[in-house]
């Protein structure tokens, strides 16, 4: 639910929405109106279509905003009719619906809200954050959930009290930030002691050997709309070849890496159009980010030790390392 819907519904917005938001400058409480205002230091934060914004409208993640507003529904389970996202979240985290029900969850890097939808359906109290305009795609898809609030902000400066969430979920995000170590460690400021977390990151051993790395130095400098048009034209030509290679016994997964388009044959998508849409989305996602910094396992292990995290598991799922445990 967005701030405007709470206002329109006549609820006590001070308590229901803004009481847990705080000023980035002085950490004071914020007062609601057509904008958010800190009475302590007079800082004002805009509210765009019901979503509080704590970052400039234009920032390094503009490409992500473009892709998720173009593909608002593509990866939502409610749209695909398949539990792809639900299975990924539950399998990676090890969490259950019973674990999450009525608990507070901080989701950082929501994109269009594919994981937001699953988290909200568990009955958790979800706070979903993204630095890009993807928050508007998320609101359009998931604004129906009364247990959701959406905020546009940077992980480096979140408008929440520290140690205020029971669960932390961050998927597909930290490798695309300017300083991955800082991002990883900052996330834990908002998780309460004893809280549970699940974060993933590109595995260096897989990502750095992918042929997209030859294209990215040029592709990431192309304006998002122009790059998207090129991807949209290229994928239908290369995806059939990639699909044929993926069917080769034993070595198919390796052969598909020779073709620089995303191949989701392992997901069992229902039809060719759906497979093509997923491929266009994820191929653009490969090429457009300003930052892509995959990480080695040993570095992740060191970070978890430095933070004193407990019950830590670091597992490789295809091209990702999934880090989960307890603070």
Coordinates of C-alpha atoms in Angstrom, one line a residue:
X1 CA 0.0 0.0 0.0
X2 CA 1.2 3.5 -0.8
X3 CA 1.0 6.6 1.3
X4 CA -1.7 8.1 -0.9
X5 CA -3.9 5.1 -0.4
X6 CA -3.6 5.3 3.3
X7 CA -4.5 9.0 3.2
X8 CA -7.4 8.4 0.9
X9 CA -8.7 5.6 3.1
X10 CA -8.9 8.0 6.1
X11 CA -6.5 6.0 8.3
X12 CA -4.2 7.5 10.9
X13 CA -1.2 8.0 8.6
X14 CA 1.0 9.3 11.3
X15 CA 0.8 5.9 13.1
X16 CA 0.1 3.6 10.3
X17 CA 2.7 4.8 7.8
X18 CA 5.2 7.4 8.9
X19 CA 5.8 6.8 12.6
X20 CA 8.6 4.3 11.7
X21 CA 10.2 6.6 9.1
X22 CA 12.9 9.0 10.2
X23 CA 14.8 11.9 8.8
X24 CA 18.1 11.0 7.1
X25 CA 19.8 14.2 8.3
X26 CA 18.9 14.2 12.1
X27 CA 17.0 10.9 12.5
X28 CA 14.0 12.8 13.8
X29 CA 10.3 11.8 13.1
X30 CA 8.6 12.9 9.9
X31 CA 5.2 14.6 9.6
X32 CA 2.9 13.7 6.7
X33 CA 1.3 16.1 4.3
X34 CA 1.7 16.4 0.5
X35 CA 5.3 15.8 1.4
X36 CA 7.2 14.5 4.4
X37 CA 8.7 17.1 6.7
X38 CA 11.1 16.9 9.7
X39 CA 10.1 19.4 12.3
X40 CA 13.4 19.0 14.0
X41 CA 15.7 20.2 11.1
X42 CA 13.1 21.3 8.5
X43 CA 14.2 18.8 5.9
X44 CA 11.5 18.0 3.3
X45 CA 11.2 14.7 1.4
X46 CA 8.9 14.5 -1.7
X47 CA 6.1 11.9 -2.0
X48 CA 5.7 10.7 -5.7
X49 CA 2.4 9.1 -6.4
X50 CA 2.1 8.0 -2.8
X51 CA 5.7 6.8 -2.4
X52 CA 8.1 8.7 -0.2
X53 CA 11.3 9.4 -2.0
X54 CA 14.7 9.8 -0.2
X55 CA 17.0 9.9 -3.2
X56 CA 17.2 12.1 -6.3
X57 CA 14.8 11.1 -9.0
X58 CA 17.8 10.5 -11.4
X59 CA 20.5 8.2 -10.1
X60 CA 22.8 5.4 -11.1
X61 CA 20.0 2.9 -11.2
X62 CA 17.9 4.5 -13.9
X63 CA 18.3 1.5 -16.2
X64 CA 16.7 -0.7 -13.5
X65 CA 13.8 1.6 -13.3
X66 CA 13.4 1.5 -17.0
X67 CA 13.4 -2.3 -17.3
X68 CA 11.1 -2.9 -14.4
X69 CA 8.5 -0.5 -15.6
X70 CA 8.7 -2.1 -19.0
X71 CA 8.4 -5.6 -17.4
X72 CA 6.2 -4.9 -14.5
X73 CA 4.4 -8.3 -14.6
X74 CA 6.9 -10.5 -16.4
X75 CA 8.3 -12.3 -13.4
X76 CA 5.4 -12.2 -11.0
X77 CA 4.0 -15.6 -10.1
X78 CA 0.5 -14.2 -10.3
X79 CA 1.2 -13.4 -13.9
X80 CA 3.2 -16.5 -15.0
X81 CA 0.9 -18.9 -13.2
X82 CA 4.0 -20.7 -11.9
X83 CA 5.5 -20.6 -8.4
X84 CA 9.0 -19.8 -9.7
X85 CA 9.6 -16.8 -7.4
X86 CA 7.9 -18.4 -4.4
X87 CA 10.1 -21.5 -4.8
X88 CA 13.3 -19.5 -5.3
X89 CA 12.6 -17.3 -2.2
X90 CA 11.7 -20.2 0.1
X91 CA 14.4 -22.6 -1.1
X92 CA 17.1 -20.0 -0.9
X93 CA 16.1 -18.6 2.5
X94 CA 14.9 -21.7 4.2
X95 CA 12.0 -19.7 5.6
X96 CA 8.4 -20.9 5.9
X97 CA 5.1 -19.1 5.8
X98 CA 4.8 -19.7 9.6
X99 CA 8.2 -18.1 10.2
X100 CA 7.2 -14.9 8.3
X101 CA 3.6 -14.4 9.4
X102 CA 3.1 -11.2 11.3
X103 CA 6.9 -10.6 11.3
X104 CA 8.5 -7.4 10.0
X105 CA 10.5 -7.9 6.8
X106 CA 12.8 -5.4 5.1
X107 CA 13.2 -6.1 1.4
X108 CA 16.0 -4.1 -0.2
X109 CA 16.0 -3.8 -4.0
X110 CA 12.4 -4.8 -4.9
X111 CA 12.5 -4.3 -8.6
X112 CA 9.0 -4.8 -10.0
X113 CA 8.0 -6.7 -6.8
X114 CA 8.2 -10.3 -7.7
X115 CA 9.5 -11.2 -4.2
X116 CA 7.4 -8.5 -2.6
X117 CA 4.3 -10.4 -3.8
X118 CA 5.4 -13.6 -2.2
X119 CA 6.4 -12.0 1.0
X120 CA 3.1 -10.1 1.3
X121 CA 1.2 -13.3 0.7
X122 CA 2.8 -14.9 3.8
X123 CA 1.1 -12.3 6.1
X124 CA 4.4 -10.6 6.9
X125 CA 4.6 -6.9 7.5
X126 CA 6.7 -5.9 4.5
X127 CA 8.7 -2.8 3.9
X128 CA 10.0 -2.8 0.3
X129 CA 12.8 -0.4 -0.8
X130 CA 14.3 0.3 -4.2
X131 CA 16.6 3.2 -5.2
X132 CA 15.0 3.3 -8.7
X133 CA 11.7 4.2 -10.2
X134 CA 10.9 0.5 -10.1
X135 CA 9.0 1.3 -6.9
X136 CA 6.2 2.5 -9.1
X137 CA 6.0 -0.8 -10.9
X138 CA 5.9 -2.5 -7.5
X139 CA 3.2 -0.3 -6.3
X140 CA 1.1 -0.9 -9.4
X141 CA 1.5 -4.7 -9.0
X142 CA 1.3 -5.0 -5.2
X143 CA -0.3 -1.9 -3.8
X144 CA -3.4 -4.0 -3.0
X145 CA -1.6 -5.5 0.0
X146 CA -2.4 -3.7 3.2
X147 CA 0.7 -5.2 4.9
X148 CA 3.1 -3.5 2.4
X149 CA 4.7 -0.1 2.5
X150 CA 7.0 1.0 -0.4
X151 CA 9.8 3.6 -0.1
X152 CA 12.3 4.9 -2.7
X153 CA 15.6 5.1 -0.9
X154 CA 19.3 4.1 -1.0
X155 CA 20.6 1.2 1.0
X156 CA 23.3 3.5 2.2
X157 CA 20.8 5.9 3.8
X158 CA 17.5 4.2 4.8
X159 CA 14.9 6.2 6.7
X160 CA 14.3 3.5 9.4
X161 CA 15.4 3.0 12.9
X162 CA 18.3 0.6 13.3
X163 CA 17.7 -2.9 14.4
X164 CA 13.9 -2.7 13.7
X165 CA 13.2 -5.6 11.4
X166 CA 12.8 -9.3 12.1
X167 CA 13.9 -10.5 8.6
X168 CA 16.1 -9.1 5.9
X169 CA 15.8 -10.1 2.2
X170 CA 18.0 -8.7 -0.6
X171 CA 18.1 -10.6 -3.9
X172 CA 19.8 -9.5 -7.1
X173 CA 21.0 -6.2 -5.7
X174 CA 24.4 -5.9 -4.0
X175 CA 26.6 -6.7 -7.0
X176 CA 25.0 -3.6 -8.7
X177 CA 25.9 -1.1 -6.0
X178 CA 29.0 1.2 -6.0
X179 CA 30.6 -0.5 -3.0
X180 CA 29.5 -4.1 -2.4
X181 CA 31.2 -4.5 1.0
X182 CA 29.7 -1.3 2.3
X183 CA 26.3 -2.4 1.0
X184 CA 26.4 -5.8 2.5
X185 CA 27.5 -4.5 5.9
X186 CA 25.1 -1.6 6.0
X187 CA 22.1 -3.9 5.5
X188 CA 22.6 -5.4 8.9
X189 CA 22.2 -2.1 10.7
X190 CA 18.5 -2.5 10.2
X191 CA 18.1 -6.2 11.3
X192 CA 17.5 -6.8 15.0
X193 CA 19.7 -9.1 17.0
X194 CA 18.5 -12.6 16.4
X195 CA 16.9 -11.6 13.1
X196 CA 17.2 -13.8 10.0
X197 CA 18.6 -12.8 6.7
X198 CA 18.9 -14.0 3.1
X199 CA 21.1 -12.1 0.6
X200 CA 22.5 -13.2 -2.8
X201 CA 25.3 -11.9 -5.0
X202 CA 26.8 -12.9 -8.4
X203 CA 29.5 -15.6 -7.9
X204 CA 32.8 -14.3 -9.3
X205 CA 33.8 -17.7 -10.5
X206 CA 30.7 -17.8 -12.8
X207 CA 30.0 -14.2 -13.7
X208 CA 33.5 -13.0 -14.7
X209 CA 33.8 -15.8 -17.2
X210 CA 30.6 -15.0 -19.0
X211 CA 30.8 -13.5 -22.5
X212 CA 28.6 -10.6 -21.5
X213 CA 31.6 -9.1 -19.8
X214 CA 33.0 -8.4 -23.3
X215 CA 29.9 -6.4 -24.2
X216 CA 29.3 -4.6 -20.9
X217 CA 32.0 -1.9 -21.2
X218 CA 30.1 -0.5 -24.2
X219 CA 26.5 -1.6 -23.4
X220 CA 26.3 0.0 -20.0
X221 CA 27.0 3.4 -21.6
X222 CA 24.1 3.2 -24.1
X223 CA 21.0 5.0 -23.0
X224 CA 18.4 2.5 -21.5
X225 CA 15.8 2.9 -24.2
X226 CA 18.3 2.5 -27.1
X227 CA 19.9 -0.5 -25.4
X228 CA 16.5 -2.1 -24.7
X229 CA 15.5 -1.7 -28.4
X230 CA 18.8 -3.5 -29.5
X231 CA 18.2 -6.3 -27.0
X232 CA 14.6 -6.7 -28.0
X233 CA 15.7 -7.2 -31.7
X234 CA 18.6 -9.5 -30.9
X235 CA 17.0 -12.0 -28.4
X236 CA 14.5 -13.5 -30.9
X237 CA 17.5 -14.3 -33.2
X238 CA 19.8 -15.8 -30.7
X239 CA 17.5 -17.4 -28.2
X240 CA 16.5 -20.3 -30.5
X241 CA 20.2 -21.2 -30.9
X242 CA 20.8 -21.0 -27.1
X243 CA 17.8 -23.3 -26.5
X244 CA 19.2 -25.9 -29.0
X245 CA 22.6 -25.8 -27.3
X246 CA 21.0 -26.2 -23.9
X247 CA 19.5 -29.5 -25.0
X248 CA 22.8 -31.1 -25.7
X249 CA 23.4 -33.8 -23.1
X250 CA 25.8 -33.2 -20.3
X251 CA 27.4 -30.0 -21.8
X252 CA 24.3 -28.0 -22.7
X253 CA 24.5 -25.6 -19.8
X254 CA 28.1 -24.8 -20.7
X255 CA 27.3 -24.3 -24.3
X256 CA 24.6 -21.9 -23.7
X257 CA 27.1 -19.5 -22.1
X258 CA 28.6 -19.0 -25.6
X259 CA 25.5 -17.2 -26.7
X260 CA 25.1 -13.8 -24.8
X261 CA 21.4 -14.0 -24.2
X262 CA 19.6 -15.2 -21.0
X263 CA 18.3 -18.7 -21.3
X264 CA 15.6 -19.9 -18.8
X265 CA 15.1 -23.4 -20.1
X266 CA 15.7 -24.8 -16.6
X267 CA 12.5 -23.0 -15.4
X268 CA 10.1 -24.8 -17.7
X269 CA 8.3 -21.6 -18.8
X270 CA 5.0 -22.2 -20.4
X271 CA 5.3 -20.9 -23.9
X272 CA 7.8 -19.3 -26.4
X273 CA 6.5 -15.8 -25.8
X274 CA 7.0 -16.0 -22.1
X275 CA 10.5 -17.4 -22.5
X276 CA 11.3 -14.6 -24.9
X277 CA 10.1 -11.9 -22.5
X278 CA 12.1 -13.3 -19.7
X279 CA 15.2 -13.5 -21.9
X280 CA 14.8 -9.9 -23.1
X281 CA 14.4 -8.7 -19.5
X282 CA 17.4 -10.6 -18.1
X283 CA 19.6 -9.9 -21.1
X284 CA 19.0 -6.2 -20.6
X285 CA 19.6 -6.7 -16.9
X286 CA 23.0 -8.3 -17.7
X287 CA 24.1 -5.5 -20.0
X288 CA 22.7 -2.2 -18.6
X289 CA 23.9 -1.8 -15.0
X290 CA 26.5 0.8 -14.3
X291 CA 28.0 -1.5 -11.7
X292 CA 28.5 -5.2 -11.7
X293 CA 30.9 -6.6 -9.1
X294 CA 30.6 -10.3 -8.5
X295 CA 32.2 -11.7 -5.3
X296 CA 34.4 -14.6 -4.4
X297 CA 33.2 -17.0 -1.6
X298 CA 36.2 -16.3 0.6
X299 CA 35.4 -12.6 0.7
X300 CA 31.8 -13.3 1.7
X301 CA 33.0 -15.6 4.4
X302 CA 35.3 -12.8 5.8
X303 CA 32.5 -10.3 5.8
X304 CA 30.2 -12.6 7.8
X305 CA 32.9 -13.2 10.3
X306 CA 33.6 -9.5 10.7
X307 CA 29.9 -8.9 11.4
X308 CA 29.7 -11.7 13.9
X309 CA 26.8 -13.4 12.1
X310 CA 25.6 -16.8 13.3
X311 CA 24.4 -20.0 11.6
X312 CA 25.8 -18.7 8.3
X313 CA 25.3 -20.7 5.1
X314 CA 26.9 -19.7 1.8
X315 CA 25.7 -21.9 -1.0
X316 CA 26.1 -21.5 -4.8
X317 CA 22.9 -21.7 -6.7
X318 CA 23.8 -21.6 -10.4
X319 CA 25.5 -18.3 -10.9
X320 CA 24.8 -16.9 -7.4
X321 CA 26.1 -17.2 -3.9
X322 CA 23.2 -17.2 -1.4
X323 CA 24.2 -16.1 2.1
X324 CA 21.7 -16.8 4.9
X325 CA 21.8 -17.0 8.7
X326 CA 21.1 -15.1 11.9
X327 CA 22.4 -11.8 13.2

